Amino acid sequence: MRFILRLFGWAFAAGTILFVIGVAGAAGVIWHYSKDLPDSAQLRNYEPPVMSRVHAGDGSLIAEFARERRLYLPIQAVPKLIIDAFLSAEDKNFYKHFGVDPEGLARAAISNFRNRGSGRRPQGASTITQQVAKNFLVGSEQSIERKIREALIALRIESTYSKDKILELYLNEIYLGAPAPGQGSYGVAAAALNYFGKSVHELNAQEAAYLAALPKAPTDLHPFRNRERAIERRNYVLDRMAENGFLKRADADAAKKQPLGVNPRTVSPNQIAAGYFAEEIRRELQDRYGEKKLLEGGLSVRATVDPKMQLMARKALVDGLVRFDEARGWRGAIQKIDAASREWGLAIAELPVLGDVKPWRLAVVLDVAGDSARLGLQPIREASGQLRPERETVTLGPDGIRWTRRTRVSQAVSPGDVVYVEPIDGKPGQVRLRQMPEVNGAITVMDPFSGRVLAMVGGFSHDQSEFNRATQALRQPGSSFKPFVYATALDNGYTPSSIVLDAPIEVDQGGGLGMWTPSNYDGKFTGPRTLRYGIQFSKNLMTVRLAKDVGMPLIAEYARRFGIYDDMLPVLSMSLGAGETTVMRMTAAYSMLANGGKRIRPTLIDRIQDRWGATIYKHDQRTCEGCEADKWANQREPRLIDNREQVLDPLTAYQMVSMLEGVVNAGTATVVKSVGKPLAGKTGTTNDAKDVWFVGFSPDLAVGVYMGFDKPKSLGNSATAGQYAAPIFRDFMTVALKDKPATPFRVPPGIKLIRVDPRTGMRAGGEGGILEAFKPGTAPPDSYSVIGASDGTGGAMSVAPAGGRSVGSGTGGLY
């Protein structure tokens, strides 16, 4: 008995010694690995990289910018179904354990022992807290040391943060794979959008279970490449949800019978049409906030673009470019492939295609028989990256080549030719031959009262060329600059009835440069004419004389006020638009004529919010008087204070609007009259017709159009803006104003409308003549005074009827 007691004492002593040694050893290990552990407190202010998103005016998404495609959701916004699915898949005891799950460790050890030698992947036992430690602080190195550090940090995290905060970090940080190329998903919110095209709140049980299955092996559980494994793992999660009481068994079994239902997001029509718009916003955000904030800052941008108007603008521009290009004939196939030696669908599928030229499709000519050809369309690639198995063929007949100047289809195409085609409306299976235009251009649509850019297209195809011809191309505006010469004159004493001589003029350029002898486009001249006539028919000689009389330094100042040029060289050739500017600047300048002379700042962005929803930028700088009141106390109603600078007298602005209406109604842009609404604008054709412009407006919409080659060359000996640029404006305005009333331009208080003789500018008798706009203190002249016809003193020559009075030298026709 004594021996047994002694033996027991020895065993107890040995056990105690071993326990002490074990505790000391464990303490030593903990001390060793705790020395340089990262500080878990840094999670408190953690801001994960979140993608920046750009939404159109109607709320639709047009662009995303990110390194990691992540949308951050606070835990309060995560649906219970999502939480239940992830807890079942990853850590069912999450709300019970202290960071490390002993039960899970034991379960994993038993399972791995049973499966030894089976080739199965060892089962892990990391808790969600340990995964947060690994993802944020430790790294993913496979080693015993890393696992110890991970467990220690998990214990610290649990003592520092609430369970909900830990789960929030986990659900927003985890990588959940990429259902399609370029759709790598970080966090449950982005994954729900990328895999199912849904908000997390719209997911059903089987969809939530599939997302919860992904953290273990997102690549191995790809929904298309490894569909069966993905379904197996999803069903495993559904079973665990039922076992844990999160789902009824019947609901789980029903969900297991459903397909994966993965439907990756596709590019919307808004994103296709708004390539130039989105890229311009990207550049602005990067310039304003830097690349890191752009790609990781979670900015929410409300753009000014109107998606419907953007599509209208793109179609009008593309149709105009194609119309010009096709008038010069067919240039031939893009390239040739040997479609006979291999399956033609695969052969053409390998070719790069422009994604923003729909409804155009790439096709290969399979055979030509008689006066028709059979073409195979490039197979459609699903969002998953897979090609559709079916092969589509179409027919190219005589109607499809009519524009090519070929009499037979066999003269236009041959087997193996790769071409673009477009379906013919009303003729199923029939296509029209298309070719990428060599000419290019731009269109900008703006709200003239706010400067909000409603649509902007910077070229035929953003996929083909990212160069934005609306904002980056510096081109001569030609005669479209003339309204600002005339506006300067009208703002400084001239009237629309002032007479300027349309006759040859020579200007000494000084410095041994010789004489400059401008001429009218048609090479003719018409003698003394009113300012209205000069702008209406775009008379160069009248414009140069007027600019000479007004003074180029003053015109340069007005050009700066309107934002056309920052520092215009004050030489007479600039009065004919010889300087270089952009479509955006010209459209903004015309907007200031339309809005009564108020300065506007063109913008593509209404407002920007940070990741927390705080507004960090807004375009509208107006102040609201009375908007800060706490309650109603019989005070004045709140009102917006318009604090914009007045760059032009509103009465002068209306006079210019009235004269530019004449350009449309009876001048160089009568092609626009068919819109059937009050419109004003001005054509612009540069030397040798290298560039053609039309900039114009309705009472509530300003539009600028430009067409030209990227490497400037003539558009043709007889090319004019009225022939090529104005029809693009017409096509856009026809659809944009289709459902709008024919609202006349607003006449500001103080303007007097008086009938005048359109040739002399003098008061007309009876019902003849035209209505002309005059400011207070001015009226049609009593004498016929010609600017530019010398009276011997360098001033204006006056011819007074009986009882009339002449105009003093240099007055330019002020009465």
PDB file of N, CA and C in Angstrom, residues 111-188:
ATOM      1  N   SER A 111     -10.934  14.011 -39.055  1.00  0.00           N
ATOM      2  CA  SER A 111     -11.241  13.855 -40.485  1.00  0.00           C
ATOM      3  C   SER A 111      -9.977  13.623 -41.296  1.00  0.00           C
ATOM      4  N   ASN A 112      -8.923  14.365 -41.009  1.00  0.00           N
ATOM      5  CA  ASN A 112      -7.673  14.217 -41.753  1.00  0.00           C
ATOM      6  C   ASN A 112      -7.016  12.860 -41.466  1.00  0.00           C
ATOM      7  N   PHE A 113      -7.179  12.337 -40.199  1.00  0.00           N
ATOM      8  CA  PHE A 113      -6.637  11.024 -39.861  1.00  0.00           C
ATOM      9  C   PHE A 113      -7.352   9.930 -40.654  1.00  0.00           C
ATOM     10  N   ARG A 114      -8.670  10.054 -40.721  1.00  0.00           N
ATOM     11  CA  ARG A 114      -9.454   9.051 -41.449  1.00  0.00           C
ATOM     12  C   ARG A 114      -9.137   9.070 -42.949  1.00  0.00           C
ATOM     13  N   ASN A 115      -8.849  10.269 -43.488  1.00  0.00           N
ATOM     14  CA  ASN A 115      -8.644  10.409 -44.936  1.00  0.00           C
ATOM     15  C   ASN A 115      -7.186  10.293 -45.349  1.00  0.00           C
ATOM     16  N   ARG A 116      -6.311   9.899 -44.403  1.00  0.00           N
ATOM     17  CA  ARG A 116      -4.902   9.827 -44.753  1.00  0.00           C
ATOM     18  C   ARG A 116      -4.695   8.792 -45.862  1.00  0.00           C
ATOM     19  N   GLY A 117      -3.881   9.168 -46.822  1.00  0.00           N
ATOM     20  CA  GLY A 117      -3.596   8.257 -47.928  1.00  0.00           C
ATOM     21  C   GLY A 117      -4.657   8.257 -49.021  1.00  0.00           C
ATOM     22  N   SER A 118      -5.756   9.018 -48.826  1.00  0.00           N
ATOM     23  CA  SER A 118      -6.837   9.001 -49.823  1.00  0.00           C
ATOM     24  C   SER A 118      -6.586   9.992 -50.953  1.00  0.00           C
ATOM     25  N   GLY A 119      -5.628  10.870 -50.757  1.00  0.00           N
ATOM     26  CA  GLY A 119      -5.355  11.884 -51.781  1.00  0.00           C
ATOM     27  C   GLY A 119      -6.221  13.121 -51.633  1.00  0.00           C
ATOM     28  N   ARG A 120      -7.143  13.097 -50.663  1.00  0.00           N
ATOM     29  CA  ARG A 120      -7.988  14.264 -50.457  1.00  0.00           C
ATOM     30  C   ARG A 120      -7.203  15.384 -49.799  1.00  0.00           C
ATOM     31  N   ARG A 121      -7.661  16.604 -50.102  1.00  0.00           N
ATOM     32  CA  ARG A 121      -6.995  17.761 -49.524  1.00  0.00           C
ATOM     33  C   ARG A 121      -7.274  17.809 -48.021  1.00  0.00           C
ATOM     34  N   PRO A 122      -6.229  18.025 -47.167  1.00  0.00           N
ATOM     35  CA  PRO A 122      -6.468  18.078 -45.722  1.00  0.00           C
ATOM     36  C   PRO A 122      -7.488  19.149 -45.366  1.00  0.00           C
ATOM     37  N   GLN A 123      -8.356  18.831 -44.393  1.00  0.00           N
ATOM     38  CA  GLN A 123      -9.386  19.765 -43.972  1.00  0.00           C
ATOM     39  C   GLN A 123      -8.772  20.781 -43.015  1.00  0.00           C
ATOM     40  N   GLY A 124      -9.065  22.063 -43.264  1.00  0.00           N
ATOM     41  CA  GLY A 124      -8.545  23.106 -42.398  1.00  0.00           C
ATOM     42  C   GLY A 124      -9.443  23.338 -41.207  1.00  0.00           C
ATOM     43  N   ALA A 125      -8.942  24.088 -40.235  1.00  0.00           N
ATOM     44  CA  ALA A 125      -9.739  24.383 -39.043  1.00  0.00           C
ATOM     45  C   ALA A 125      -9.651  25.853 -38.682  1.00  0.00           C
ATOM     46  N   SER A 126      -9.289  26.676 -39.639  1.00  0.00           N
ATOM     47  CA  SER A 126      -9.172  28.105 -39.365  1.00  0.00           C
ATOM     48  C   SER A 126     -10.553  28.715 -39.163  1.00  0.00           C
ATOM     49  N   THR A 127     -10.696  29.502 -38.126  1.00  0.00           N
ATOM     50  CA  THR A 127     -11.945  30.236 -37.901  1.00  0.00           C
ATOM     51  C   THR A 127     -11.977  31.464 -38.802  1.00  0.00           C
ATOM     52  N   ILE A 128     -13.131  32.103 -38.855  1.00  0.00           N
ATOM     53  CA  ILE A 128     -13.240  33.350 -39.625  1.00  0.00           C
ATOM     54  C   ILE A 128     -12.288  34.386 -39.049  1.00  0.00           C
ATOM     55  N   THR A 129     -12.141  34.403 -37.720  1.00  0.00           N
ATOM     56  CA  THR A 129     -11.216  35.366 -37.103  1.00  0.00           C
ATOM     57  C   THR A 129      -9.785  35.092 -37.538  1.00  0.00           C
ATOM     58  N   GLN A 130      -9.421  33.811 -37.598  1.00  0.00           N
ATOM     59  CA  GLN A 130      -8.070  33.464 -38.057  1.00  0.00           C
ATOM     60  C   GLN A 130      -7.871  33.857 -39.527  1.00  0.00           C
ATOM     61  N   GLN A 131      -8.901  33.704 -40.325  1.00  0.00           N
ATOM     62  CA  GLN A 131      -8.795  34.102 -41.736  1.00  0.00           C
ATOM     63  C   GLN A 131      -8.632  35.617 -41.867  1.00  0.00           C
ATOM     64  N   VAL A 132      -9.306  36.371 -40.999  1.00  0.00           N
ATOM     65  CA  VAL A 132      -9.112  37.826 -40.991  1.00  0.00           C
ATOM     66  C   VAL A 132      -7.669  38.143 -40.623  1.00  0.00           C
ATOM     67  N   ALA A 133      -7.156  37.446 -39.611  1.00  0.00           N
ATOM     68  CA  ALA A 133      -5.756  37.660 -39.216  1.00  0.00           C
ATOM     69  C   ALA A 133      -4.823  37.352 -40.373  1.00  0.00           C
ATOM     70  N   LYS A 134      -5.085  36.238 -41.069  1.00  0.00           N
ATOM     71  CA  LYS A 134      -4.231  35.845 -42.196  1.00  0.00           C
ATOM     72  C   LYS A 134      -4.305  36.877 -43.325  1.00  0.00           C
ATOM     73  N   ASN A 135      -5.512  37.268 -43.703  1.00  0.00           N
ATOM     74  CA  ASN A 135      -5.689  38.164 -44.855  1.00  0.00           C
ATOM     75  C   ASN A 135      -5.159  39.561 -44.603  1.00  0.00           C
ATOM     76  N   PHE A 136      -5.298  40.027 -43.350  1.00  0.00           N
ATOM     77  CA  PHE A 136      -4.966  41.418 -43.079  1.00  0.00           C
ATOM     78  C   PHE A 136      -3.561  41.606 -42.518  1.00  0.00           C
ATOM     79  N   LEU A 137      -3.120  40.644 -41.698  1.00  0.00           N
ATOM     80  CA  LEU A 137      -1.941  40.925 -40.896  1.00  0.00           C
ATOM     81  C   LEU A 137      -0.793  39.928 -41.031  1.00  0.00           C
ATOM     82  N   VAL A 138      -1.074  38.681 -41.329  1.00  0.00           N
ATOM     83  CA  VAL A 138      -0.041  37.656 -41.268  1.00  0.00           C
ATOM     84  C   VAL A 138       0.487  37.250 -42.632  1.00  0.00           C
ATOM     85  N   GLY A 139      -0.407  37.104 -43.594  1.00  0.00           N
ATOM     86  CA  GLY A 139      -0.020  36.579 -44.894  1.00  0.00           C
ATOM     87  C   GLY A 139      -0.398  35.120 -45.010  1.00  0.00           C
ATOM     88  N   SER A 140      -0.165  34.538 -46.184  1.00  0.00           N
ATOM     89  CA  SER A 140      -0.664  33.186 -46.462  1.00  0.00           C
ATOM     90  C   SER A 140       0.445  32.137 -46.588  1.00  0.00           C
ATOM     91  N   GLU A 141       1.615  32.416 -46.039  1.00  0.00           N
ATOM     92  CA  GLU A 141       2.710  31.438 -46.095  1.00  0.00           C
ATOM     93  C   GLU A 141       2.293  30.145 -45.371  1.00  0.00           C
ATOM     94  N   GLN A 142       2.590  28.982 -45.976  1.00  0.00           N
ATOM     95  CA  GLN A 142       2.222  27.691 -45.394  1.00  0.00           C
ATOM     96  C   GLN A 142       3.341  27.220 -44.464  1.00  0.00           C
ATOM     97  N   SER A 143       3.161  27.469 -43.160  1.00  0.00           N
ATOM     98  CA  SER A 143       4.162  27.023 -42.194  1.00  0.00           C
ATOM     99  C   SER A 143       3.528  26.957 -40.816  1.00  0.00           C
ATOM    100  N   ILE A 144       4.153  26.138 -39.927  1.00  0.00           N
ATOM    101  CA  ILE A 144       3.685  26.026 -38.550  1.00  0.00           C
ATOM    102  C   ILE A 144       3.791  27.386 -37.848  1.00  0.00           C
ATOM    103  N   GLU A 145       4.889  28.095 -38.112  1.00  0.00           N
ATOM    104  CA  GLU A 145       5.101  29.397 -37.481  1.00  0.00           C
ATOM    105  C   GLU A 145       3.968  30.365 -37.838  1.00  0.00           C
ATOM    106  N   ARG A 146       3.582  30.378 -39.127  1.00  0.00           N
ATOM    107  CA  ARG A 146       2.505  31.277 -39.546  1.00  0.00           C
ATOM    108  C   ARG A 146       1.200  30.922 -38.851  1.00  0.00           C
ATOM    109  N   LYS A 147       0.903  29.617 -38.692  1.00  0.00           N
ATOM    110  CA  LYS A 147      -0.340  29.192 -38.045  1.00  0.00           C
ATOM    111  C   LYS A 147      -0.360  29.621 -36.580  1.00  0.00           C
ATOM    112  N   ILE A 148       0.794  29.540 -35.907  1.00  0.00           N
ATOM    113  CA  ILE A 148       0.862  29.966 -34.506  1.00  0.00           C
ATOM    114  C   ILE A 148       0.613  31.468 -34.403  1.00  0.00           C
ATOM    115  N   ARG A 149       1.287  32.226 -35.259  1.00  0.00           N
ATOM    116  CA  ARG A 149       1.099  33.698 -35.258  1.00  0.00           C
ATOM    117  C   ARG A 149      -0.350  34.044 -35.570  1.00  0.00           C
ATOM    118  N   GLU A 150      -0.925  33.328 -36.513  1.00  0.00           N
ATOM    119  CA  GLU A 150      -2.317  33.555 -36.899  1.00  0.00           C
ATOM    120  C   GLU A 150      -3.252  33.347 -35.712  1.00  0.00           C
ATOM    121  N   ALA A 151      -3.048  32.254 -34.972  1.00  0.00           N
ATOM    122  CA  ALA A 151      -3.895  31.968 -33.817  1.00  0.00           C
ATOM    123  C   ALA A 151      -3.740  33.028 -32.731  1.00  0.00           C
ATOM    124  N   LEU A 152      -2.499  33.460 -32.495  1.00  0.00           N
ATOM    125  CA  LEU A 152      -2.257  34.469 -31.472  1.00  0.00           C
ATOM    126  C   LEU A 152      -2.921  35.801 -31.834  1.00  0.00           C
ATOM    127  N   ILE A 153      -2.813  36.193 -33.091  1.00  0.00           N
ATOM    128  CA  ILE A 153      -3.438  37.447 -33.510  1.00  0.00           C
ATOM    129  C   ILE A 153      -4.961  37.327 -33.452  1.00  0.00           C
ATOM    130  N   ALA A 154      -5.475  36.130 -33.787  1.00  0.00           N
ATOM    131  CA  ALA A 154      -6.918  35.920 -33.706  1.00  0.00           C
ATOM    132  C   ALA A 154      -7.420  36.158 -32.287  1.00  0.00           C
ATOM    133  N   LEU A 155      -6.656  35.683 -31.298  1.00  0.00           N
ATOM    134  CA  LEU A 155      -7.043  35.910 -29.904  1.00  0.00           C
ATOM    135  C   LEU A 155      -7.057  37.401 -29.580  1.00  0.00           C
ATOM    136  N   ARG A 156      -6.061  38.117 -30.073  1.00  0.00           N
ATOM    137  CA  ARG A 156      -6.016  39.571 -29.841  1.00  0.00           C
ATOM    138  C   ARG A 156      -7.195  40.262 -30.512  1.00  0.00           C
ATOM    139  N   ILE A 157      -7.493  39.876 -31.752  1.00  0.00           N
ATOM    140  CA  ILE A 157      -8.598  40.497 -32.496  1.00  0.00           C
ATOM    141  C   ILE A 157      -9.908  40.302 -31.735  1.00  0.00           C
ATOM    142  N   GLU A 158     -10.115  39.086 -31.227  1.00  0.00           N
ATOM    143  CA  GLU A 158     -11.360  38.796 -30.514  1.00  0.00           C
ATOM    144  C   GLU A 158     -11.489  39.633 -29.245  1.00  0.00           C
ATOM    145  N   SER A 159     -10.357  39.959 -28.630  1.00  0.00           N
ATOM    146  CA  SER A 159     -10.409  40.769 -27.404  1.00  0.00           C
ATOM    147  C   SER A 159     -10.562  42.253 -27.700  1.00  0.00           C
ATOM    148  N   THR A 160     -10.359  42.630 -28.972  1.00  0.00           N
ATOM    149  CA  THR A 160     -10.382  44.053 -29.347  1.00  0.00           C
ATOM    150  C   THR A 160     -11.671  44.456 -30.068  1.00  0.00           C
ATOM    151  N   TYR A 161     -12.203  43.549 -30.886  1.00  0.00           N
ATOM    152  CA  TYR A 161     -13.339  43.902 -31.743  1.00  0.00           C
ATOM    153  C   TYR A 161     -14.545  43.021 -31.468  1.00  0.00           C
ATOM    154  N   SER A 162     -15.697  43.549 -31.816  1.00  0.00           N
ATOM    155  CA  SER A 162     -16.924  42.769 -31.693  1.00  0.00           C
ATOM    156  C   SER A 162     -16.966  41.708 -32.782  1.00  0.00           C
ATOM    157  N   LYS A 163     -17.785  40.687 -32.555  1.00  0.00           N
ATOM    158  CA  LYS A 163     -17.940  39.645 -33.562  1.00  0.00           C
ATOM    159  C   LYS A 163     -18.456  40.225 -34.873  1.00  0.00           C
ATOM    160  N   ASP A 164     -19.400  41.147 -34.781  1.00  0.00           N
ATOM    161  CA  ASP A 164     -19.977  41.729 -36.006  1.00  0.00           C
ATOM    162  C   ASP A 164     -18.914  42.476 -36.807  1.00  0.00           C
ATOM    163  N   LYS A 165     -18.020  43.188 -36.115  1.00  0.00           N
ATOM    164  CA  LYS A 165     -16.967  43.929 -36.823  1.00  0.00           C
ATOM    165  C   LYS A 165     -16.017  42.955 -37.523  1.00  0.00           C
ATOM    166  N   ILE A 166     -15.684  41.863 -36.849  1.00  0.00           N
ATOM    167  CA  ILE A 166     -14.789  40.867 -37.452  1.00  0.00           C
ATOM    168  C   ILE A 166     -15.445  40.259 -38.684  1.00  0.00           C
ATOM    169  N   LEU A 167     -16.730  39.930 -38.578  1.00  0.00           N
ATOM    170  CA  LEU A 167     -17.443  39.338 -39.717  1.00  0.00           C
ATOM    171  C   LEU A 167     -17.564  40.340 -40.867  1.00  0.00           C
ATOM    172  N   GLU A 168     -17.751  41.618 -40.546  1.00  0.00           N
ATOM    173  CA  GLU A 168     -17.822  42.663 -41.573  1.00  0.00           C
ATOM    174  C   GLU A 168     -16.510  42.738 -42.350  1.00  0.00           C
ATOM    175  N   LEU A 169     -15.378  42.719 -41.630  1.00  0.00           N
ATOM    176  CA  LEU A 169     -14.083  42.763 -42.301  1.00  0.00           C
ATOM    177  C   LEU A 169     -13.906  41.553 -43.215  1.00  0.00           C
ATOM    178  N   TYR A 170     -14.311  40.393 -42.724  1.00  0.00           N
ATOM    179  CA  TYR A 170     -14.149  39.162 -43.497  1.00  0.00           C
ATOM    180  C   TYR A 170     -14.990  39.185 -44.779  1.00  0.00           C
ATOM    181  N   LEU A 171     -16.254  39.505 -44.662  1.00  0.00           N
ATOM    182  CA  LEU A 171     -17.163  39.446 -45.814  1.00  0.00           C
ATOM    183  C   LEU A 171     -16.826  40.483 -46.882  1.00  0.00           C
ATOM    184  N   ASN A 172     -16.109  41.531 -46.495  1.00  0.00           N
ATOM    185  CA  ASN A 172     -15.739  42.558 -47.470  1.00  0.00           C
ATOM    186  C   ASN A 172     -14.345  42.370 -48.040  1.00  0.00           C
ATOM    187  N   GLU A 173     -13.525  41.542 -47.395  1.00  0.00           N
ATOM    188  CA  GLU A 173     -12.141  41.399 -47.831  1.00  0.00           C
ATOM    189  C   GLU A 173     -11.908  40.177 -48.718  1.00  0.00           C
ATOM    190  N   ILE A 174     -12.634  39.091 -48.482  1.00  0.00           N
ATOM    191  CA  ILE A 174     -12.322  37.817 -49.128  1.00  0.00           C
ATOM    192  C   ILE A 174     -12.399  37.901 -50.650  1.00  0.00           C
ATOM    193  N   TYR A 175     -11.509  37.123 -51.281  1.00  0.00           N
ATOM    194  CA  TYR A 175     -11.509  37.007 -52.740  1.00  0.00           C
ATOM    195  C   TYR A 175     -12.405  35.842 -53.129  1.00  0.00           C
ATOM    196  N   LEU A 176     -13.336  36.106 -54.042  1.00  0.00           N
ATOM    197  CA  LEU A 176     -14.329  35.102 -54.424  1.00  0.00           C
ATOM    198  C   LEU A 176     -14.250  34.743 -55.903  1.00  0.00           C
ATOM    199  N   GLY A 177     -13.106  34.915 -56.508  1.00  0.00           N
ATOM    200  CA  GLY A 177     -12.923  34.447 -57.875  1.00  0.00           C
ATOM    201  C   GLY A 177     -13.439  35.402 -58.934  1.00  0.00           C
ATOM    202  N   ALA A 178     -13.375  34.923 -60.181  1.00  0.00           N
ATOM    203  CA  ALA A 178     -13.787  35.731 -61.335  1.00  0.00           C
ATOM    204  C   ALA A 178     -14.654  34.877 -62.253  1.00  0.00           C
ATOM    205  N   PRO A 179     -15.950  35.172 -62.332  1.00  0.00           N
ATOM    206  CA  PRO A 179     -16.813  34.383 -63.217  1.00  0.00           C
ATOM    207  C   PRO A 179     -16.496  34.594 -64.693  1.00  0.00           C
ATOM    208  N   ALA A 180     -15.890  35.728 -65.026  1.00  0.00           N
ATOM    209  CA  ALA A 180     -15.545  36.054 -66.403  1.00  0.00           C
ATOM    210  C   ALA A 180     -14.266  36.874 -66.389  1.00  0.00           C
ATOM    211  N   PRO A 181     -13.555  36.931 -67.510  1.00  0.00           N
ATOM    212  CA  PRO A 181     -12.320  37.715 -67.556  1.00  0.00           C
ATOM    213  C   PRO A 181     -12.555  39.160 -67.114  1.00  0.00           C
ATOM    214  N   GLY A 182     -11.671  39.653 -66.256  1.00  0.00           N
ATOM    215  CA  GLY A 182     -11.772  41.032 -65.807  1.00  0.00           C
ATOM    216  C   GLY A 182     -12.798  41.261 -64.723  1.00  0.00           C
ATOM    217  N   GLN A 183     -13.357  40.170 -64.144  1.00  0.00           N
ATOM    218  CA  GLN A 183     -14.390  40.335 -63.127  1.00  0.00           C
ATOM    219  C   GLN A 183     -13.969  39.714 -61.796  1.00  0.00           C
ATOM    220  N   GLY A 184     -12.700  39.861 -61.437  1.00  0.00           N
ATOM    221  CA  GLY A 184     -12.245  39.386 -60.138  1.00  0.00           C
ATOM    222  C   GLY A 184     -13.048  40.062 -59.039  1.00  0.00           C
ATOM    223  N   SER A 185     -13.595  39.257 -58.116  1.00  0.00           N
ATOM    224  CA  SER A 185     -14.560  39.773 -57.140  1.00  0.00           C
ATOM    225  C   SER A 185     -13.998  39.716 -55.734  1.00  0.00           C
ATOM    226  N   TYR A 186     -13.981  40.851 -55.063  1.00  0.00           N
ATOM    227  CA  TYR A 186     -13.544  40.941 -53.679  1.00  0.00           C
ATOM    228  C   TYR A 186     -14.738  41.364 -52.833  1.00  0.00           C
ATOM    229  N   GLY A 187     -15.094  40.516 -51.853  1.00  0.00           N
ATOM    230  CA  GLY A 187     -16.234  40.828 -51.011  1.00  0.00           C
ATOM    231  C   GLY A 187     -17.539  40.339 -51.614  1.00  0.00           C
ATOM    232  N   VAL A 188     -18.541  40.141 -50.741  1.00  0.00           N
ATOM    233  CA  VAL A 188     -19.797  39.524 -51.176  1.00  0.00           C
ATOM    234  C   VAL A 188     -20.621  40.437 -52.079  1.00  0.00           C
TER     235      VAL A 188
END
